[in-house]
């Protein structure tokens, strides 16, 4: 028995597909830039968000270099701009679009058995709008950046702003249109384009997660759009919507901002949950535990996410009663989240587990999400929050969720679906090494920040007392390991594009419809419309057999 | 000029019926998003109105009531003609449909003309914040807030209406001329109709908020 799943799988069938793959169907530059194929658009998005990931990462590198010593490296004003641009770029230009625009775009039609998304032109338009907003944020960055923090709190972002706050806010405003176009497309596609037999309770959980996140995107983003629009009106024209001198209320900005931005945190984590729910059953060779509970939990998180925003504002002068209510509501979100962690864990029980790279990433996701979630509960507690508010404890908490969990899941999805997207297998041992390195590097970077936060180090400060240097140095050292772990896949995945082994249609012996079509898929996905007869994740660990969603049984 | 051409669904759809259904759902989903967009503005408006009831009632005295009311009538009528156009399309009465659509676009343009004239009056009575605004003696600074919402709200609504008129003209001058709107497949027209009615509904909320405050 060989060590990796790919080697155990049957040799790829050599019969040539009747249609050319989506990658080779047309080769001109125009055929890529004007494509309506959801798979090509997914790759276009992949290129854009990877670029912004490294721009945001460069800002983070400068921050960690600066914090390695108490004396620092950057001017305080430069440091302010670096953490602001790091936040803005990472949140809106990498994390929010990351999994939906790439793997969602690529696999929603494939997993539900459709030939494309409902509105292919809207999909392409979304990419262009995204790049337009990206150009605006790069303009803001190159001209000197904003220094308000990614939250644009008024009046810091209006009356007292230096730098290119207006450009940065407009970039976020334009970016919202891209988000809305993509989410609208997913909702309509999942409602109307499912293959025969693909009922709601037979949908893979990644589709459920994409649906849940699309609902949140669609309903939260317009509020931010109005919010940033009013901010721009105030900053550009000089009327006072949030300016107390003109009768406005600066706290209103915080309410409106978090009404979007708390759901935005769930926009980042929900697709990652979907990815984990695909990977874990496949590599444990066991059906997902509690499928119905998983779907309910996803939708519950999506809905509850709209009722917790003021827990960001416990020290902003909201009433104590509002604080108590929002603290309680925040605890409610922990219930569906805990259901999910429990179900992923039980899904391993009596499984035939193989620790391939996607599985390592998925298990890393579950562990980091659990740590991030539990520290989230600590922060939801009123008394604790007042103590550690605006310290590195908060930074560490949300990085465990947004970077630890979401980026792990992003890389897990990238490895899991790489053979389908490119037709090539990645080098397994390198990938496992990168997965473990990610986990080690991440914990080294961010666990010290929990301790620093508890000791009282405030966030967004460019300097600190000398006795905190060892923790900060540890964090910076971990960041350098994390950087290697993030660059590594770029190298060996790029290598595999040319020299990797050819993948068959279903290298991981998985059950979803996306694996029933050749790798890489032909332009219109399926030679014939698939007919679904089975629930997803019909794996049998005892006999090492599985049943695809089309009802075909494969023995071990 | 063909009356109708044989239509085929786009590649991702099984048939025209699925394509039409999907297009309509797409518009409804988009309007959920639009509702929250305008909802956020109207929410802020009411929050400030509750904070500054006197200032807002006083500021609203300067809003040109007759313009808003005429516009309410124009826009409600245009929704009726829009629905009649869709009805004619469903019955295959092409000439009727074109006539009702022209009426719809004309009513929309009339709304915009009245609005433009009202903006002119507003400028003369010096209620344009920053550009031409006169703070009257004894009034709070919050009076200007009312006018910020007036301009943002009616401005965004006007942009939506201009897009709506553009869509109706696109239907008239392109889709219908090419014969792509038939009794079998008129979903694009229905999509435009749904959007048109939404723009109408937004005015139903803006009108009392702006013009009827403190006039009882």
JSON list of C-alpha atoms in Angstrom, two decimals, chain B residues 31-113:
[
{"chain": "B", "resi": 31, "resn": "UNK", "atom": "CA", "xyz": [-33.63, 44.29, -5.38]},
{"chain": "B", "resi": 32, "resn": "UNK", "atom": "CA", "xyz": [-33.01, 42.69, -1.98]},
{"chain": "B", "resi": 33, "resn": "UNK", "atom": "CA", "xyz": [-29.60, 44.30, -2.21]},
{"chain": "B", "resi": 34, "resn": "UNK", "atom": "CA", "xyz": [-31.08, 47.62, -3.36]},
{"chain": "B", "resi": 35, "resn": "UNK", "atom": "CA", "xyz": [-33.59, 47.57, -0.51]},
{"chain": "B", "resi": 36, "resn": "UNK", "atom": "CA", "xyz": [-30.79, 47.39, 2.01]},
{"chain": "B", "resi": 37, "resn": "UNK", "atom": "CA", "xyz": [-28.90, 50.13, 0.17]},
{"chain": "B", "resi": 38, "resn": "UNK", "atom": "CA", "xyz": [-31.79, 52.60, 0.36]},
{"chain": "B", "resi": 39, "resn": "UNK", "atom": "CA", "xyz": [-32.88, 51.11, 3.69]},
{"chain": "B", "resi": 40, "resn": "UNK", "atom": "CA", "xyz": [-29.59, 52.14, 5.27]},
{"chain": "B", "resi": 41, "resn": "UNK", "atom": "CA", "xyz": [-30.09, 55.72, 4.07]},
{"chain": "B", "resi": 42, "resn": "UNK", "atom": "CA", "xyz": [-33.69, 55.90, 5.24]},
{"chain": "B", "resi": 43, "resn": "UNK", "atom": "CA", "xyz": [-32.66, 54.39, 8.58]},
{"chain": "B", "resi": 44, "resn": "UNK", "atom": "CA", "xyz": [-30.05, 57.10, 9.10]},
{"chain": "B", "resi": 45, "resn": "UNK", "atom": "CA", "xyz": [-32.58, 59.72, 8.05]},
{"chain": "B", "resi": 46, "resn": "UNK", "atom": "CA", "xyz": [-35.11, 58.61, 10.65]},
{"chain": "B", "resi": 47, "resn": "UNK", "atom": "CA", "xyz": [-32.46, 58.32, 13.32]},
{"chain": "B", "resi": 48, "resn": "UNK", "atom": "CA", "xyz": [-31.46, 61.95, 12.82]},
{"chain": "B", "resi": 49, "resn": "UNK", "atom": "CA", "xyz": [-35.07, 63.03, 12.48]},
{"chain": "B", "resi": 50, "resn": "UNK", "atom": "CA", "xyz": [-35.80, 61.56, 15.89]},
{"chain": "B", "resi": 51, "resn": "UNK", "atom": "CA", "xyz": [-32.71, 63.28, 17.28]},
{"chain": "B", "resi": 52, "resn": "UNK", "atom": "CA", "xyz": [-33.62, 66.69, 15.80]},
{"chain": "B", "resi": 53, "resn": "UNK", "atom": "CA", "xyz": [-37.42, 66.72, 15.33]},
{"chain": "B", "resi": 54, "resn": "UNK", "atom": "CA", "xyz": [-37.80, 70.53, 15.32]},
{"chain": "B", "resi": 55, "resn": "UNK", "atom": "CA", "xyz": [-34.94, 71.26, 12.98]},
{"chain": "B", "resi": 56, "resn": "UNK", "atom": "CA", "xyz": [-36.11, 68.64, 10.53]},
{"chain": "B", "resi": 57, "resn": "UNK", "atom": "CA", "xyz": [-39.73, 69.82, 10.58]},
{"chain": "B", "resi": 58, "resn": "UNK", "atom": "CA", "xyz": [-38.56, 73.39, 10.02]},
{"chain": "B", "resi": 59, "resn": "UNK", "atom": "CA", "xyz": [-36.17, 72.46, 7.22]},
{"chain": "B", "resi": 60, "resn": "UNK", "atom": "CA", "xyz": [-38.85, 70.43, 5.47]},
{"chain": "B", "resi": 61, "resn": "UNK", "atom": "CA", "xyz": [-40.97, 73.60, 5.13]},
{"chain": "B", "resi": 62, "resn": "UNK", "atom": "CA", "xyz": [-38.62, 74.68, 2.36]},
{"chain": "B", "resi": 63, "resn": "UNK", "atom": "CA", "xyz": [-39.15, 71.50, 0.33]},
{"chain": "B", "resi": 64, "resn": "UNK", "atom": "CA", "xyz": [-41.27, 72.19, -2.74]},
{"chain": "B", "resi": 65, "resn": "UNK", "atom": "CA", "xyz": [-44.39, 70.18, -1.96]},
{"chain": "B", "resi": 66, "resn": "UNK", "atom": "CA", "xyz": [-46.13, 70.50, -5.34]},
{"chain": "B", "resi": 67, "resn": "UNK", "atom": "CA", "xyz": [-43.11, 69.21, -7.24]},
{"chain": "B", "resi": 68, "resn": "UNK", "atom": "CA", "xyz": [-42.89, 66.12, -5.04]},
{"chain": "B", "resi": 69, "resn": "UNK", "atom": "CA", "xyz": [-46.61, 65.48, -5.31]},
{"chain": "B", "resi": 70, "resn": "UNK", "atom": "CA", "xyz": [-46.72, 65.87, -9.09]},
{"chain": "B", "resi": 71, "resn": "UNK", "atom": "CA", "xyz": [-43.80, 63.48, -9.28]},
{"chain": "B", "resi": 72, "resn": "UNK", "atom": "CA", "xyz": [-45.57, 60.97, -7.06]},
{"chain": "B", "resi": 73, "resn": "UNK", "atom": "CA", "xyz": [-48.52, 60.98, -9.47]},
{"chain": "B", "resi": 74, "resn": "UNK", "atom": "CA", "xyz": [-46.25, 60.71, -12.54]},
{"chain": "B", "resi": 75, "resn": "UNK", "atom": "CA", "xyz": [-44.29, 57.81, -11.15]},
{"chain": "B", "resi": 76, "resn": "UNK", "atom": "CA", "xyz": [-47.29, 55.83, -9.90]},
{"chain": "B", "resi": 77, "resn": "UNK", "atom": "CA", "xyz": [-48.91, 56.24, -13.34]},
{"chain": "B", "resi": 78, "resn": "UNK", "atom": "CA", "xyz": [-45.73, 55.08, -15.02]},
{"chain": "B", "resi": 79, "resn": "UNK", "atom": "CA", "xyz": [-45.81, 51.85, -13.02]},
{"chain": "B", "resi": 80, "resn": "UNK", "atom": "CA", "xyz": [-49.33, 51.28, -14.32]},
{"chain": "B", "resi": 81, "resn": "UNK", "atom": "CA", "xyz": [-48.29, 51.83, -17.95]},
{"chain": "B", "resi": 82, "resn": "UNK", "atom": "CA", "xyz": [-45.30, 49.54, -17.41]},
{"chain": "B", "resi": 83, "resn": "UNK", "atom": "CA", "xyz": [-47.55, 46.73, -16.21]},
{"chain": "B", "resi": 84, "resn": "UNK", "atom": "CA", "xyz": [-49.92, 47.34, -19.16]},
{"chain": "B", "resi": 85, "resn": "UNK", "atom": "CA", "xyz": [-46.95, 47.07, -21.52]},
{"chain": "B", "resi": 86, "resn": "UNK", "atom": "CA", "xyz": [-45.97, 43.71, -20.03]},
{"chain": "B", "resi": 87, "resn": "UNK", "atom": "CA", "xyz": [-49.60, 42.60, -20.25]},
{"chain": "B", "resi": 88, "resn": "UNK", "atom": "CA", "xyz": [-49.69, 43.54, -23.94]},
{"chain": "B", "resi": 89, "resn": "UNK", "atom": "CA", "xyz": [-46.44, 41.65, -24.48]},
{"chain": "B", "resi": 90, "resn": "UNK", "atom": "CA", "xyz": [-47.93, 38.54, -22.89]},
{"chain": "B", "resi": 91, "resn": "UNK", "atom": "CA", "xyz": [-50.95, 38.79, -25.22]},
{"chain": "B", "resi": 92, "resn": "UNK", "atom": "CA", "xyz": [-48.73, 39.28, -28.25]},
{"chain": "B", "resi": 93, "resn": "UNK", "atom": "CA", "xyz": [-50.10, 42.78, -28.98]},
{"chain": "B", "resi": 94, "resn": "UNK", "atom": "CA", "xyz": [-46.92, 44.32, -30.24]},
{"chain": "B", "resi": 95, "resn": "UNK", "atom": "CA", "xyz": [-48.19, 47.80, -31.14]},
{"chain": "B", "resi": 96, "resn": "UNK", "atom": "CA", "xyz": [-49.96, 48.18, -27.81]},
{"chain": "B", "resi": 97, "resn": "UNK", "atom": "CA", "xyz": [-46.83, 47.14, -25.97]},
{"chain": "B", "resi": 98, "resn": "UNK", "atom": "CA", "xyz": [-44.72, 49.72, -27.81]},
{"chain": "B", "resi": 99, "resn": "UNK", "atom": "CA", "xyz": [-47.29, 52.42, -27.09]},
{"chain": "B", "resi": 100, "resn": "UNK", "atom": "CA", "xyz": [-47.36, 51.67, -23.35]},
{"chain": "B", "resi": 101, "resn": "UNK", "atom": "CA", "xyz": [-43.59, 51.54, -23.19]},
{"chain": "B", "resi": 102, "resn": "UNK", "atom": "CA", "xyz": [-43.28, 54.94, -24.85]},
{"chain": "B", "resi": 103, "resn": "UNK", "atom": "CA", "xyz": [-45.77, 56.28, -22.30]},
{"chain": "B", "resi": 104, "resn": "UNK", "atom": "CA", "xyz": [-43.69, 54.76, -19.47]},
{"chain": "B", "resi": 105, "resn": "UNK", "atom": "CA", "xyz": [-40.47, 56.31, -20.69]},
{"chain": "B", "resi": 106, "resn": "UNK", "atom": "CA", "xyz": [-42.22, 59.66, -21.22]},
{"chain": "B", "resi": 107, "resn": "UNK", "atom": "CA", "xyz": [-43.60, 59.66, -17.67]},
{"chain": "B", "resi": 108, "resn": "UNK", "atom": "CA", "xyz": [-40.15, 58.80, -16.33]},
{"chain": "B", "resi": 109, "resn": "UNK", "atom": "CA", "xyz": [-38.59, 61.66, -18.29]},
{"chain": "B", "resi": 110, "resn": "UNK", "atom": "CA", "xyz": [-41.36, 64.01, -17.11]},
{"chain": "B", "resi": 111, "resn": "UNK", "atom": "CA", "xyz": [-40.49, 63.06, -13.53]},
{"chain": "B", "resi": 112, "resn": "UNK", "atom": "CA", "xyz": [-36.86, 63.93, -14.17]},
{"chain": "B", "resi": 113, "resn": "UNK", "atom": "CA", "xyz": [-37.79, 67.27, -15.72]}
]
